[in-house]
Amino acid sequence: MAYKVEKATQIADNIFELWINAPHVAKNAHAGQFLVIRIDDSGERIPLTISAAKEDLVRIVFMTVGKTTTYLSKLKVGDEILDVAGPLGHPSEIKEWGHCVVIGGGVGIACLPILAKALQDAGNRVTGIIGARNEKLLLLADELEENCDELVICTDDGSRGFHGFPADILKQKLEDKNIDAVWIIGPAIMMKITSMATIPYNVKTFVSLNPIMVDGTGMCGSCRVTIDGETKFACVDGPEFDAHLVDWDELMNRQRIYPEQEKQSLELFHEHYCECGGHHHE
Amino acid sequence: MSKRDPKIRIHDFDEVDQGISDQNAVLEASRCMECVRPLCVKGCPVNIDIPGFIAAINERDFRLAANIIKKDNMLPAICGRVCPQENQCEGKCVLGIKEKPVRIGALERFVADWERKNGARPPHIAKHTGKRVAVVGSGPAGLTAAAELARAGHKVTIFESLHAAGGVLTYGIPSFRLPKGIVRAEIDQVLKLGVELKLNHIVGRSIPVEELLSYDAVFLGTGAGLPSFMGIEGENLNGVYSANEFLTRINLMHANRFPEYDTPVINGSRVAVIGGGNVAMDSARVARRMGAKVYLIYRRREEDLPAREEEVKNAIEEGVEFVCCANPTKITGGPSVSGIECVRMEMCDADDSGRPRPVPMEGKDAKFTLNVDVVVEAIGQSPNPLLVSLMDNLERGKKGNVIVDEDGKTSIPHVFAGGDIATGAATVIEAMGNAKKAAAAINKMLE
Ligand SMILES: Cc1cc2nc3c(=O)[nH]c(=O)nc-3n(C[C@H](O)[C@H](O)[C@H](O)COP(=O)(O)OP(=O)(O)OC[C@H]3O[C@@H](n4cnc5c(N)ncnc54)[C@H](O)[C@@H]3O)c2cc1C
Ligand SMILES: Cc1cc2nc3c(=O)[nH]c(=O)nc-3n(C[C@H](O)[C@H](O)[C@H](O)COP(=O)(O)OP(=O)(O)OC[C@H]3O[C@@H](n4cnc5c(N)ncnc54)[C@H](O)[C@@H]3O)c2cc1C
Ligand code: SF4
Ligand code: FES
């Protein structure tokens, strides 16, 4: 059985959204969880956050970084993905916290709508802060507007909204208001730096870690991360952890295990893809 | 049995053991004394009618031989290849006292391979009972339970979290020992009984526990999928793999054929494998096939290696260097592995398990370092906690294993379990044996 793409849209520079028909994932998906896809028989298993779920469909939003995400971005409505497994990982800790801040950087913004909505539904006031290098990399702002009581947009170059980083806005909010919990989702370096802001205020801060995974079910140990000096498997013990306990440098090292292979894979894909006029694997 | 030349076989993943010919099978079968009280059958965890199937081979009725085996074992081509026969049926064979035991494993494999080549008969399917049974996991335990339950006429659904069925048979045991086509063919035979297989379904996540419990009966066969790590410094450096990850990348994801397949693996030029069991042997032999110089570091003596003798022999022939009486203390490097520090072990008196207890030696000479760029830890797995930790009221032991009685019954009335999830890491045939007992108990309960 394969899983059909029902909707495929480019939503920002290098960023794409797909709605996939995968009832077993959609029915049980919660904020904070992810799925694992394998496009075809020779494909790699890659994890992607569940960004929304509606009836039988799940949405993924991804940035093209290597072979698999580039290949995914070429899929059109009606194409099939061979394997979609999930939902995986622990759901976010949704409860009545009070005032929550959800922060997204780059493609990490994709994780926020489902999270913001769950937090609102649980009776929280939700402030959203999203940041990207420039306006072209911003996504889902309108959608987030609906699920946040307040939304602040930041760009590194000032092309839209606040000229600066989400961390700057977070610091202001921490000064001004009572904040009870913070979620930060984005590239590791952004999560590391942004989460430092909450340390002096002792505010519970969650981050969603993105180490390299294989099975996503706790069987291989590829995704191991060090949390408070202890080895955890991000796929089953996480992916969300207390930001202040993460060994960030180790995570960033482990994300760079296969640089040459990744480059080779992507180059080969581009070669092949062009040769056959835009149809890969046919 | 004829094995391929080590010099050739370390360059590919094709099967090492070539099996036996018709003539040799019949000749070997003719040695069997057809004992009245066959001890071999007692030694077999699923009690195959061994003298029965051997007699059929002797009559050259290979089809009958296959049918006799399959009454008790739906996965004979797999078992014929990976069972530790030396400790089971063959270990008990009376001929073993004076001369060599009958080569039951080779005969089982011969019959299964013959049947696959000559077309298996469609199995008989019982009338539907109207009962639904959920089987979690498609390893040998799950497949066996599913086959037994489907034969009894229940509607069986297997849920498997990965994209391929077979459990360790598919992602763990390498194809030079167990070709994947054979695993698939035997799984297909189980599915032909009317069993439904749902891949990519993680029970506890894709299927909530309540939904699972709504089945008339449940069999848990989720295996021992949680890899252990030694807990030494440097374990999270790039290039340190659990055996599960290393083997999964290669067996399930075909990383040995990168970039034709997308999943990479570090192609170490010098690899250290830690451990001494079958999993360690498999990892070491895979690393040899990837072109590396391989050290197998084991803390006891060579004669204490827990792996099957045959596999140790294969590994030696293939050039794996055994570093025995040594224990790793630290993995060096950063961010990638550059070496592994070890301490020599002194062998002392036997411990509780009857084996000599290794104790680290003192002094500077006791320490040494191997320069390696990949480390594979094959020091054991514990029961897979993902689902069972979500099931309240499911009684579990200290090591995380599901507690069952001799029928495979758990503390939840209609939930049964078997295989590595109940016993901890064991063997294919033991997993199948437990699963058969549990299936029999389920059948009785659903009567
Ligand atoms: C829980 C989780 C959720 C994620 N959610 C999203 C998401 O919603 N949107 C999104 O764009 N990205 C997400 N990612 C990252 C995404 O999985 C990687 O970008 C993707 O695997 C890259 O594959 P590739 O073949 O295109 O790139 P490659 O060329 O293979 O690799 C590029 C980089 O991606 C990372 N990566 C590579 N392989 C894997 C792998 N198997 N697992 C994880 N990371 C890998 C590495 O850091 C690597 O350096 C998530 C990662 C995790 C762990
Ligand atoms: C490398 C290696 C080599 C071995 N060599 C031998 C050998 O030569 N001879 C021998 O007899 N034994 C050998 N063994 C041991 C043997 O493979 C195991 O004892 C046996 O596979 C256990 O069977 P099982 O069905 O209990 O579990 P497994 O084979 O582990 O299967 C469990 C299955 O359940 C799935 N699963 C887990 N959780 C869930 C969930 N929540 N939802 C859905 N699916 C789930 C897993 O993905 C997996 O497919 C070896 C083991 C390894 C790792
Ligand atoms: S114990 Fe040996 S000789 Fe006796 S029936 Fe079994 S295989 Fe034949
Ligand atoms: S990805 Fe294999 S254990 Fe997490």
PDB file of C-alpha atoms in Angstrom, chain B residues 52-172:
ATOM      1  CA  GLY B  52       9.041 -38.452  10.031  1.00  0.00           C
ATOM      2  CA  PHE B  53      10.375 -35.855   7.647  1.00  0.00           C
ATOM      3  CA  ILE B  54      13.750 -37.568   7.392  1.00  0.00           C
ATOM      4  CA  ALA B  55      12.033 -40.831   6.454  1.00  0.00           C
ATOM      5  CA  ALA B  56      10.200 -38.971   3.687  1.00  0.00           C
ATOM      6  CA  ILE B  57      13.514 -37.660   2.357  1.00  0.00           C
ATOM      7  CA  ASN B  58      14.828 -41.195   2.441  1.00  0.00           C
ATOM      8  CA  GLU B  59      11.883 -42.176   0.219  1.00  0.00           C
ATOM      9  CA  ARG B  60      12.736 -39.185  -2.012  1.00  0.00           C
ATOM     10  CA  ASP B  61       9.281 -37.763  -1.273  1.00  0.00           C
ATOM     11  CA  PHE B  62      10.477 -34.210  -0.667  1.00  0.00           C
ATOM     12  CA  ARG B  63       6.975 -32.770  -0.929  1.00  0.00           C
ATOM     13  CA  LEU B  64       5.788 -34.981   1.909  1.00  0.00           C
ATOM     14  CA  ALA B  65       8.874 -34.052   3.927  1.00  0.00           C
ATOM     15  CA  ALA B  66       8.006 -30.371   3.500  1.00  0.00           C
ATOM     16  CA  ASN B  67       4.419 -30.932   4.561  1.00  0.00           C
ATOM     17  CA  ILE B  68       5.529 -32.800   7.675  1.00  0.00           C
ATOM     18  CA  ILE B  69       7.836 -29.952   8.707  1.00  0.00           C
ATOM     19  CA  LYS B  70       5.290 -27.258   7.976  1.00  0.00           C
ATOM     20  CA  LYS B  71       2.744 -28.830  10.289  1.00  0.00           C
ATOM     21  CA  ASP B  72       4.958 -27.587  13.104  1.00  0.00           C
ATOM     22  CA  ASN B  73       7.106 -24.897  11.553  1.00  0.00           C
ATOM     23  CA  MET B  74       6.027 -22.356   8.967  1.00  0.00           C
ATOM     24  CA  LEU B  75       9.552 -20.934   8.582  1.00  0.00           C
ATOM     25  CA  PRO B  76      11.729 -23.970   7.769  1.00  0.00           C
ATOM     26  CA  ALA B  77      14.104 -22.327   5.292  1.00  0.00           C
ATOM     27  CA  ILE B  78      14.864 -19.709   7.937  1.00  0.00           C
ATOM     28  CA  CYS B  79      15.239 -22.174  10.805  1.00  0.00           C
ATOM     29  CA  GLY B  80      17.299 -24.545   8.665  1.00  0.00           C
ATOM     30  CA  ARG B  81      19.779 -21.694   8.296  1.00  0.00           C
ATOM     31  CA  VAL B  82      19.913 -19.912  11.632  1.00  0.00           C
ATOM     32  CA  CYS B  83      18.847 -22.358  14.344  1.00  0.00           C
ATOM     33  CA  PRO B  84      21.541 -23.410  16.792  1.00  0.00           C
ATOM     34  CA  GLN B  85      20.934 -27.056  15.859  1.00  0.00           C
ATOM     35  CA  GLU B  86      24.104 -28.158  17.627  1.00  0.00           C
ATOM     36  CA  ASN B  87      22.441 -27.356  20.975  1.00  0.00           C
ATOM     37  CA  GLN B  88      18.979 -28.506  19.995  1.00  0.00           C
ATOM     38  CA  CYS B  89      17.899 -31.405  17.782  1.00  0.00           C
ATOM     39  CA  GLU B  90      21.368 -32.373  16.618  1.00  0.00           C
ATOM     40  CA  GLY B  91      22.725 -31.993  20.132  1.00  0.00           C
ATOM     41  CA  LYS B  92      20.305 -34.700  21.289  1.00  0.00           C
ATOM     42  CA  CYS B  93      20.562 -37.091  18.337  1.00  0.00           C
ATOM     43  CA  VAL B  94      21.647 -40.553  19.549  1.00  0.00           C
ATOM     44  CA  LEU B  95      24.067 -40.935  16.677  1.00  0.00           C
ATOM     45  CA  GLY B  96      26.006 -38.058  18.180  1.00  0.00           C
ATOM     46  CA  ILE B  97      27.195 -40.280  21.015  1.00  0.00           C
ATOM     47  CA  LYS B  98      29.352 -42.545  18.885  1.00  0.00           C
ATOM     48  CA  GLU B  99      29.743 -40.667  15.645  1.00  0.00           C
ATOM     49  CA  LYS B 100      28.259 -37.514  14.140  1.00  0.00           C
ATOM     50  CA  PRO B 101      24.598 -36.621  14.665  1.00  0.00           C
ATOM     51  CA  VAL B 102      22.297 -36.576  11.653  1.00  0.00           C
ATOM     52  CA  ARG B 103      22.595 -33.149  10.028  1.00  0.00           C
ATOM     53  CA  ILE B 104      18.989 -32.274  10.755  1.00  0.00           C
ATOM     54  CA  GLY B 105      19.426 -28.554  10.112  1.00  0.00           C
ATOM     55  CA  ALA B 106      20.909 -29.112   6.677  1.00  0.00           C
ATOM     56  CA  LEU B 107      18.078 -31.513   5.836  1.00  0.00           C
ATOM     57  CA  GLU B 108      15.429 -29.088   7.011  1.00  0.00           C
ATOM     58  CA  ARG B 109      16.969 -26.387   4.883  1.00  0.00           C
ATOM     59  CA  PHE B 110      17.223 -28.751   1.916  1.00  0.00           C
ATOM     60  CA  VAL B 111      13.536 -29.633   2.090  1.00  0.00           C
ATOM     61  CA  ALA B 112      12.436 -26.022   2.463  1.00  0.00           C
ATOM     62  CA  ASP B 113      14.582 -24.897  -0.458  1.00  0.00           C
ATOM     63  CA  TRP B 114      13.299 -27.783  -2.596  1.00  0.00           C
ATOM     64  CA  GLU B 115       9.720 -26.838  -1.886  1.00  0.00           C
ATOM     65  CA  ARG B 116      10.262 -23.173  -2.634  1.00  0.00           C
ATOM     66  CA  LYS B 117      11.817 -24.036  -5.986  1.00  0.00           C
ATOM     67  CA  ASN B 118       9.120 -26.540  -6.858  1.00  0.00           C
ATOM     68  CA  GLY B 119       6.156 -24.461  -5.779  1.00  0.00           C
ATOM     69  CA  ALA B 120       4.505 -24.710  -2.403  1.00  0.00           C
ATOM     70  CA  ARG B 121       0.954 -26.054  -2.279  1.00  0.00           C
ATOM     71  CA  PRO B 122      -1.654 -23.465  -1.310  1.00  0.00           C
ATOM     72  CA  PRO B 123      -2.370 -24.031   2.362  1.00  0.00           C
ATOM     73  CA  HIS B 124      -5.683 -25.208   3.693  1.00  0.00           C
ATOM     74  CA  ILE B 125      -7.641 -22.380   5.316  1.00  0.00           C
ATOM     75  CA  ALA B 126     -10.124 -23.132   8.068  1.00  0.00           C
ATOM     76  CA  LYS B 127     -13.684 -21.770   8.186  1.00  0.00           C
ATOM     77  CA  HIS B 128     -13.830 -18.281   9.658  1.00  0.00           C
ATOM     78  CA  THR B 129     -14.720 -18.241  13.354  1.00  0.00           C
ATOM     79  CA  GLY B 130     -15.780 -14.605  13.447  1.00  0.00           C
ATOM     80  CA  LYS B 131     -13.055 -13.767  15.979  1.00  0.00           C
ATOM     81  CA  ARG B 132     -10.467 -11.052  15.398  1.00  0.00           C
ATOM     82  CA  VAL B 133      -6.926 -11.349  16.693  1.00  0.00           C
ATOM     83  CA  ALA B 134      -4.249  -8.643  16.627  1.00  0.00           C
ATOM     84  CA  VAL B 135      -0.618  -9.658  16.401  1.00  0.00           C
ATOM     85  CA  VAL B 136       1.932  -6.949  17.156  1.00  0.00           C
ATOM     86  CA  GLY B 137       5.282  -7.362  15.433  1.00  0.00           C
ATOM     87  CA  SER B 138       6.155  -9.472  12.411  1.00  0.00           C
ATOM     88  CA  GLY B 139       9.288 -11.202  13.670  1.00  0.00           C
ATOM     89  CA  PRO B 140       9.434 -14.973  14.030  1.00  0.00           C
ATOM     90  CA  ALA B 141       7.180 -14.841  17.099  1.00  0.00           C
ATOM     91  CA  GLY B 142       4.483 -12.731  15.452  1.00  0.00           C
ATOM     92  CA  LEU B 143       4.576 -14.682  12.196  1.00  0.00           C
ATOM     93  CA  THR B 144       4.290 -18.009  13.973  1.00  0.00           C
ATOM     94  CA  ALA B 145       1.423 -16.893  16.184  1.00  0.00           C
ATOM     95  CA  ALA B 146      -0.349 -15.416  13.152  1.00  0.00           C
ATOM     96  CA  ALA B 147      -0.001 -18.644  11.158  1.00  0.00           C
ATOM     97  CA  GLU B 148      -1.330 -20.779  13.999  1.00  0.00           C
ATOM     98  CA  LEU B 149      -4.248 -18.448  14.651  1.00  0.00           C
ATOM     99  CA  ALA B 150      -5.176 -18.105  10.979  1.00  0.00           C
ATOM    100  CA  ARG B 151      -5.140 -21.865  10.592  1.00  0.00           C
ATOM    101  CA  ALA B 152      -7.708 -22.028  13.376  1.00  0.00           C
ATOM    102  CA  GLY B 153      -9.973 -19.749  11.347  1.00  0.00           C
ATOM    103  CA  HIS B 154      -9.538 -16.434  13.150  1.00  0.00           C
ATOM    104  CA  LYS B 155      -9.210 -13.160  11.314  1.00  0.00           C
ATOM    105  CA  VAL B 156      -5.615 -12.172  12.048  1.00  0.00           C
ATOM    106  CA  THR B 157      -4.023  -8.774  11.526  1.00  0.00           C
ATOM    107  CA  ILE B 158      -0.295  -8.297  12.009  1.00  0.00           C
ATOM    108  CA  PHE B 159       0.855  -4.756  12.766  1.00  0.00           C
ATOM    109  CA  GLU B 160       4.482  -3.953  11.986  1.00  0.00           C
ATOM    110  CA  SER B 161       6.140  -0.619  12.655  1.00  0.00           C
ATOM    111  CA  LEU B 162       8.826  -0.896   9.970  1.00  0.00           C
ATOM    112  CA  HIS B 163       8.241  -0.899   6.221  1.00  0.00           C
ATOM    113  CA  ALA B 164       9.209  -4.550   5.910  1.00  0.00           C
ATOM    114  CA  ALA B 165       8.076  -7.621   7.814  1.00  0.00           C
ATOM    115  CA  GLY B 166      10.362 -10.143   9.482  1.00  0.00           C
ATOM    116  CA  GLY B 167      11.788  -8.366  12.503  1.00  0.00           C
ATOM    117  CA  VAL B 168      15.399  -9.305  13.152  1.00  0.00           C
ATOM    118  CA  LEU B 169      15.250 -11.761  10.241  1.00  0.00           C
ATOM    119  CA  THR B 170      14.958  -8.770   7.943  1.00  0.00           C
ATOM    120  CA  TYR B 171      16.836  -5.934   9.627  1.00  0.00           C
ATOM    121  CA  GLY B 172      19.339  -7.856  11.738  1.00  0.00           C
TER     122      GLY B 172
END
